[in-house]
PDB file of C-alpha atoms in Angstrom:
ATOM      1  CA  MET A   1      47.864   5.078 131.281  1.00 70.00           C
ATOM      2  CA  ILE A   2      48.820   8.188 133.142  1.00 78.00           C
ATOM      3  CA  ASP A   3      49.688   6.867 136.156  1.00 77.00           C
ATOM      4  CA  ASP A   4      52.449   4.921 134.241  1.00 81.00           C
ATOM      5  CA  ALA A   5      56.196   4.895 133.508  1.00 85.00           C
ATOM      6  CA  HIS A   6      56.819   5.839 130.001  1.00 84.00           C
ATOM      7  CA  PRO A   7      59.698   5.578 127.882  1.00 81.00           C
ATOM      8  CA  LEU A   8      61.252   8.578 126.141  1.00 84.00           C
ATOM      9  CA  VAL A   9      64.685   7.753 124.983  1.00 81.00           C
ATOM     10  CA  ALA A  10      67.484   5.079 125.739  1.00 80.00           C
ATOM     11  CA  GLY A  11      67.526   4.951 129.962  1.00 90.00           C
ATOM     12  CA  ILE A  12      65.109   7.775 130.231  1.00 95.00           C
ATOM     13  CA  GLN A  13      61.753   7.502 131.206  1.00 96.00           C
ATOM     14  CA  LEU A  14      58.583   9.983 131.775  1.00 97.00           C
ATOM     15  CA  ARG A  15      56.780   8.859 134.745  1.00 97.00           C
ATOM     16  CA  PRO A  16      54.548  10.003 137.802  1.00 97.00           C
ATOM     17  CA  THR A  17      56.316  11.966 141.167  1.00 97.00           C
ATOM     18  CA  THR A  18      56.033   9.712 144.273  1.00 97.00           C
ATOM     19  CA  MET A  19      57.501  10.955 147.824  1.00 98.00           C
ATOM     20  CA  ALA A  20      60.457   8.442 147.217  1.00 98.00           C
ATOM     21  CA  ASP A  21      62.116  11.459 144.707  1.00 98.00           C
ATOM     22  CA  ALA A  22      62.489  14.200 147.665  1.00 98.00           C
ATOM     23  CA  ALA A  23      66.408  13.328 147.391  1.00 98.00           C
ATOM     24  CA  SER A  24      67.200  12.520 144.205  1.00 98.00           C
ATOM     25  CA  ARG A  25      65.089  16.185 143.020  1.00 98.00           C
ATOM     26  CA  ALA A  26      67.065  17.658 146.094  1.00 98.00           C
ATOM     27  CA  GLU A  27      70.360  16.761 144.009  1.00 98.00           C
ATOM     28  CA  ALA A  28      69.446  17.525 140.647  1.00 98.00           C
ATOM     29  CA  LEU A  29      67.759  20.978 141.480  1.00 98.00           C
ATOM     30  CA  THR A  30      70.962  22.104 143.528  1.00 98.00           C
ATOM     31  CA  ARG A  31      73.100  20.959 140.339  1.00 97.00           C
ATOM     32  CA  SER A  32      71.709  22.763 138.117  1.00 97.00           C
ATOM     33  CA  ARG A  33      70.723  25.682 140.292  1.00 97.00           C
ATOM     34  CA  ALA A  34      73.007  28.392 138.677  1.00 97.00           C
ATOM     35  CA  TYR A  35      72.046  27.179 135.336  1.00 97.00           C
ATOM     36  CA  MET A  36      67.631  27.441 136.168  1.00 96.00           C
ATOM     37  CA  ARG A  37      68.594  30.715 138.267  1.00 96.00           C
ATOM     38  CA  PRO A  38      67.370  32.738 135.171  1.00 96.00           C
ATOM     39  CA  TRP A  39      64.537  30.815 134.339  1.00 95.00           C
ATOM     40  CA  GLU A  40      63.361  30.629 138.096  1.00 95.00           C
ATOM     41  CA  PRO A  41      61.625  32.275 141.501  1.00 96.00           C
ATOM     42  CA  VAL A  42      64.612  32.904 143.667  1.00 96.00           C
ATOM     43  CA  ARG A  43      63.671  30.175 146.682  1.00 95.00           C
ATOM     44  CA  PRO A  44      65.032  29.378 149.911  1.00 96.00           C
ATOM     45  CA  GLU A  45      68.057  27.625 151.140  1.00 97.00           C
ATOM     46  CA  SER A  46      65.640  25.292 151.910  1.00 97.00           C
ATOM     47  CA  PHE A  47      64.511  24.409 148.580  1.00 97.00           C
ATOM     48  CA  TYR A  48      67.189  22.502 147.407  1.00 98.00           C
ATOM     49  CA  THR A  49      67.784  20.019 150.955  1.00 98.00           C
ATOM     50  CA  GLU A  50      65.632  16.298 150.661  1.00 98.00           C
ATOM     51  CA  GLU A  51      63.287  17.957 153.502  1.00 98.00           C
ATOM     52  CA  GLY A  52      62.360  20.408 151.421  1.00 98.00           C
ATOM     53  CA  GLN A  53      61.626  18.745 148.598  1.00 98.00           C
ATOM     54  CA  ARG A  54      59.658  16.599 151.065  1.00 98.00           C
ATOM     55  CA  ASP A  55      57.394  19.305 151.780  1.00 98.00           C
ATOM     56  CA  ARG A  56      57.271  20.336 147.866  1.00 97.00           C
ATOM     57  CA  LEU A  57      56.477  16.928 146.969  1.00 98.00           C
ATOM     58  CA  ALA A  58      53.579  16.297 149.866  1.00 98.00           C
ATOM     59  CA  ALA A  59      51.996  20.164 148.832  1.00 97.00           C
ATOM     60  CA  LEU A  60      51.917  18.599 144.659  1.00 97.00           C
ATOM     61  CA  LEU A  61      50.892  15.137 145.970  1.00 97.00           C
ATOM     62  CA  ALA A  62      48.185  16.291 147.763  1.00 98.00           C
ATOM     63  CA  GLU A  63      47.343  18.724 144.297  1.00 97.00           C
ATOM     64  CA  ARG A  64      47.632  15.522 142.321  1.00 96.00           C
ATOM     65  CA  GLU A  65      44.520  13.666 144.412  1.00 96.00           C
ATOM     66  CA  ALA A  66      42.187  16.757 144.449  1.00 96.00           C
ATOM     67  CA  GLY A  67      42.401  16.801 140.900  1.00 94.00           C
ATOM     68  CA  ARG A  68      44.333  20.297 139.965  1.00 96.00           C
ATOM     69  CA  VAL A  69      47.707  19.267 139.355  1.00 97.00           C
ATOM     70  CA  MET A  70      49.558  16.248 137.206  1.00 97.00           C
ATOM     71  CA  PRO A  71      53.539  16.003 138.228  1.00 97.00           C
ATOM     72  CA  TRP A  72      55.669  13.854 136.718  1.00 97.00           C
ATOM     73  CA  VAL A  73      59.330  13.451 136.802  1.00 97.00           C
ATOM     74  CA  LEU A  74      61.701  12.251 134.068  1.00 97.00           C
ATOM     75  CA  SER A  75      64.184   9.860 135.526  1.00 97.00           C
ATOM     76  CA  ASP A  76      67.433   7.488 134.518  1.00 96.00           C
ATOM     77  CA  ALA A  77      68.436   4.389 133.881  1.00 94.00           C
ATOM     78  CA  GLU A  78      69.184   4.159 138.242  1.00 95.00           C
ATOM     79  CA  ASP A  79      65.415   5.876 138.881  1.00 95.00           C
ATOM     80  CA  ARG A  80      67.328   9.207 139.793  1.00 97.00           C
ATOM     81  CA  VAL A  81      65.239  12.508 138.775  1.00 98.00           C
ATOM     82  CA  VAL A  82      66.697  14.202 136.226  1.00 97.00           C
ATOM     83  CA  GLY A  83      64.013  17.079 135.441  1.00 98.00           C
ATOM     84  CA  GLY A  84      60.371  17.589 136.747  1.00 98.00           C
ATOM     85  CA  PHE A  85      56.856  18.406 134.568  1.00 98.00           C
ATOM     86  CA  ASN A  86      53.626  19.439 135.717  1.00 98.00           C
ATOM     87  CA  LEU A  87      50.145  20.494 134.164  1.00 98.00           C
ATOM     88  CA  ASN A  88      49.304  23.314 136.531  1.00 97.00           C
ATOM     89  CA  ALA A  89      45.994  25.466 137.573  1.00 97.00           C
ATOM     90  CA  ILE A  90      44.256  22.269 136.129  1.00 96.00           C
ATOM     91  CA  VAL A  91      40.553  23.425 135.249  1.00 95.00           C
ATOM     92  CA  LEU A  92      38.042  21.184 134.047  1.00 91.00           C
ATOM     93  CA  GLY A  93      34.620  22.783 133.517  1.00 88.00           C
ATOM     94  CA  SER A  94      34.005  24.866 130.040  1.00 89.00           C
ATOM     95  CA  PHE A  95      37.473  25.435 130.307  1.00 91.00           C
ATOM     96  CA  HIS A  96      39.324  21.780 130.101  1.00 93.00           C
ATOM     97  CA  SER A  97      42.505  23.655 130.268  1.00 96.00           C
ATOM     98  CA  ALA A  98      46.281  23.691 131.859  1.00 98.00           C
ATOM     99  CA  VAL A  99      49.803  25.202 132.474  1.00 98.00           C
ATOM    100  CA  LEU A 100      52.679  23.683 131.745  1.00 98.00           C
ATOM    101  CA  GLY A 101      55.824  23.851 133.708  1.00 98.00           C
ATOM    102  CA  TYR A 102      58.968  22.227 133.592  1.00 98.00           C
ATOM    103  CA  TRP A 103      63.049  22.030 133.837  1.00 97.00           C
ATOM    104  CA  VAL A 104      65.675  19.607 133.428  1.00 97.00           C
ATOM    105  CA  ASP A 105      68.653  18.749 134.758  1.00 97.00           C
ATOM    106  CA  VAL A 106      71.635  20.910 133.804  1.00 97.00           C
ATOM    107  CA  GLU A 107      73.986  17.502 133.290  1.00 95.00           C
ATOM    108  CA  TYR A 108      70.578  16.211 131.178  1.00 95.00           C
ATOM    109  CA  ALA A 109      69.733  19.754 129.232  1.00 94.00           C
ATOM    110  CA  GLY A 110      70.441  19.864 124.933  1.00 93.00           C
ATOM    111  CA  ARG A 111      69.194  16.340 124.143  1.00 93.00           C
ATOM    112  CA  GLY A 112      65.871  16.409 123.571  1.00 95.00           C
ATOM    113  CA  LEU A 113      64.714  15.297 126.613  1.00 96.00           C
ATOM    114  CA  ALA A 114      62.248  18.071 126.920  1.00 97.00           C
ATOM    115  CA  THR A 115      60.494  18.424 124.169  1.00 97.00           C
ATOM    116  CA  ALA A 116      60.077  14.332 123.992  1.00 96.00           C
ATOM    117  CA  ALA A 117      58.434  14.925 127.808  1.00 97.00           C
ATOM    118  CA  VAL A 118      56.462  17.264 126.853  1.00 98.00           C
ATOM    119  CA  ARG A 119      54.995  15.905 123.436  1.00 97.00           C
ATOM    120  CA  ARG A 120      54.700  12.689 125.531  1.00 96.00           C
ATOM    121  CA  ILE A 121      52.053  15.450 128.603  1.00 97.00           C
ATOM    122  CA  CYS A 122      50.459  16.796 125.424  1.00 97.00           C
ATOM    123  CA  GLU A 123      49.302  13.343 124.070  1.00 96.00           C
ATOM    124  CA  LEU A 124      48.176  12.188 128.055  1.00 95.00           C
ATOM    125  CA  ALA A 125      45.963  15.405 128.862  1.00 96.00           C
ATOM    126  CA  ARG A 126      44.478  15.003 125.515  1.00 95.00           C
ATOM    127  CA  ASP A 127      43.880  11.313 125.484  1.00 94.00           C
ATOM    128  CA  GLU A 128      43.668  10.574 129.612  1.00 93.00           C
ATOM    129  CA  LEU A 129      42.626  14.061 130.984  1.00 92.00           C
ATOM    130  CA  ARG A 130      40.544  14.958 127.956  1.00 93.00           C
ATOM    131  CA  LEU A 131      42.083  18.607 128.172  1.00 96.00           C
ATOM    132  CA  HIS A 132      41.468  20.506 125.228  1.00 96.00           C
ATOM    133  CA  ARG A 133      44.294  23.072 125.820  1.00 97.00           C
ATOM    134  CA  ILE A 134      47.757  23.656 127.172  1.00 98.00           C
ATOM    135  CA  GLU A 135      49.403  27.252 127.992  1.00 98.00           C
ATOM    136  CA  ALA A 136      53.219  27.881 129.072  1.00 98.00           C
ATOM    137  CA  GLY A 137      55.042  30.590 129.448  1.00 98.00           C
ATOM    138  CA  THR A 138      58.854  31.890 129.532  1.00 98.00           C
ATOM    139  CA  VAL A 139      60.934  34.896 130.097  1.00 97.00           C
ATOM    140  CA  LEU A 140      61.453  36.790 126.594  1.00 97.00           C
ATOM    141  CA  HIS A 141      64.349  35.248 126.070  1.00 96.00           C
ATOM    142  CA  ASN A 142      64.331  31.985 127.329  1.00 97.00           C
ATOM    143  CA  THR A 143      64.861  31.459 123.367  1.00 97.00           C
ATOM    144  CA  ALA A 144      66.041  26.906 124.303  1.00 96.00           C
ATOM    145  CA  SER A 145      61.660  26.557 125.899  1.00 97.00           C
ATOM    146  CA  GLN A 146      60.476  28.620 123.613  1.00 98.00           C
ATOM    147  CA  ARG A 147      61.551  25.814 121.009  1.00 98.00           C
ATOM    148  CA  VAL A 148      60.523  23.538 122.769  1.00 98.00           C
ATOM    149  CA  LEU A 149      57.036  24.649 122.614  1.00 98.00           C
ATOM    150  CA  ALA A 150      57.460  25.368 119.066  1.00 98.00           C
ATOM    151  CA  LYS A 151      58.323  21.566 118.489  1.00 98.00           C
ATOM    152  CA  CYS A 152      55.578  20.382 120.698  1.00 98.00           C
ATOM    153  CA  GLY A 153      52.956  22.259 118.935  1.00 98.00           C
ATOM    154  CA  PHE A 154      52.475  25.532 120.885  1.00 98.00           C
ATOM    155  CA  GLU A 155      51.604  28.936 119.357  1.00 98.00           C
ATOM    156  CA  GLU A 156      52.667  32.064 120.705  1.00 98.00           C
ATOM    157  CA  PHE A 157      49.639  33.810 121.681  1.00 98.00           C
ATOM    158  CA  GLY A 158      50.444  37.132 123.142  1.00 98.00           C
ATOM    159  CA  VAL A 159      53.292  38.471 125.882  1.00 98.00           C
ATOM    160  CA  ALA A 160      52.056  39.472 129.496  1.00 98.00           C
ATOM    161  CA  PRO A 161      53.834  41.904 131.016  1.00 98.00           C
ATOM    162  CA  ARG A 162      55.043  41.867 134.588  1.00 97.00           C
ATOM    163  CA  TYR A 163      53.606  37.980 134.440  1.00 97.00           C
ATOM    164  CA  MET A 164      55.899  36.502 137.180  1.00 96.00           C
ATOM    165  CA  HIS A 165      58.353  36.605 139.826  1.00 97.00           C
ATOM    166  CA  ILE A 166      61.558  35.347 138.374  1.00 97.00           C
ATOM    167  CA  ALA A 167      65.222  35.554 139.641  1.00 96.00           C
ATOM    168  CA  GLY A 168      64.166  38.536 141.614  1.00 96.00           C
ATOM    169  CA  GLU A 169      61.834  40.411 139.344  1.00 97.00           C
ATOM    170  CA  TRP A 170      58.637  40.629 138.350  1.00 98.00           C
ATOM    171  CA  ARG A 171      59.479  39.511 134.134  1.00 97.00           C
ATOM    172  CA  ASP A 172      57.461  39.621 130.221  1.00 98.00           C
ATOM    173  CA  HIS A 173      56.616  36.638 129.475  1.00 98.00           C
ATOM    174  CA  ARG A 174      55.609  35.139 126.289  1.00 98.00           C
ATOM    175  CA  LEU A 175      53.148  33.133 126.477  1.00 98.00           C
ATOM    176  CA  PHE A 176      52.122  29.601 124.016  1.00 98.00           C
ATOM    177  CA  GLN A 177      49.557  27.641 124.068  1.00 98.00           C
ATOM    178  CA  ARG A 178      48.194  23.957 122.531  1.00 98.00           C
ATOM    179  CA  ILE A 179      45.039  23.106 121.481  1.00 98.00           C
ATOM    180  CA  LEU A 180      44.763  19.857 122.050  1.00 97.00           C
ATOM    181  CA  HIS A 181      40.861  18.971 120.335  1.00 93.00           C
ATOM    182  CA  ASP A 182      38.151  20.328 119.674  1.00 90.00           C
ATOM    183  CA  GLY A 183      35.817  17.995 120.786  1.00 86.00           C
ATOM    184  CA  PRO A 184      32.814  18.680 123.393  1.00 82.00           C
ATOM    185  CA  ALA A 185      34.283  19.162 127.166  1.00 77.00           C
ATOM    186  CA  THR A 186      33.679  16.659 128.810  1.00 72.00           C
ATOM    187  CA  GLY A 187      31.899  16.179 132.797  1.00 64.00           C
ATOM    188  CA  ILE A 188      30.575  20.604 132.369  1.00 58.00           C
ATOM    189  CA  VAL A 189      28.274  20.556 135.367  1.00 51.00           C
TER     190      VAL A 189
END
């Protein structure tokens, strides 16, 4: 199930990222660059090219093979990328946790796609990956992302000073988590 496509809303699906997404990701990220600037690290120009996205996808897919990342994209009816979602820093053992990161193309923002995708990712994380919790952080003034997390059952649990280097500065972040289950941790060594 984790490697399947999941329809979210009319014409939009959540599916695993592939190398074939490089050009489409570059287009969506370029189109959304100004919109996402307040919430993103400063990126080199190469990040917004097909080649830069091929490099990024190669790294993501290698991390996926190692079990440390689960990358998905939102794609439209023509299979163009309109968003990206990752479970990063997946740790099993007694922790069974991951960190969620996501973005949605400026042309698709405000349609509930992030909320639908985060809900589905939480289901997959609980049912397929057997994760206990997912954490997410937002820049203090990113109220849109905070609303998405709240709608998806995340609770704020603190503020981390100078947590990430975003928009050229070390920025404070609100930290959120969602407990997915309280069953036993599987595969503890």
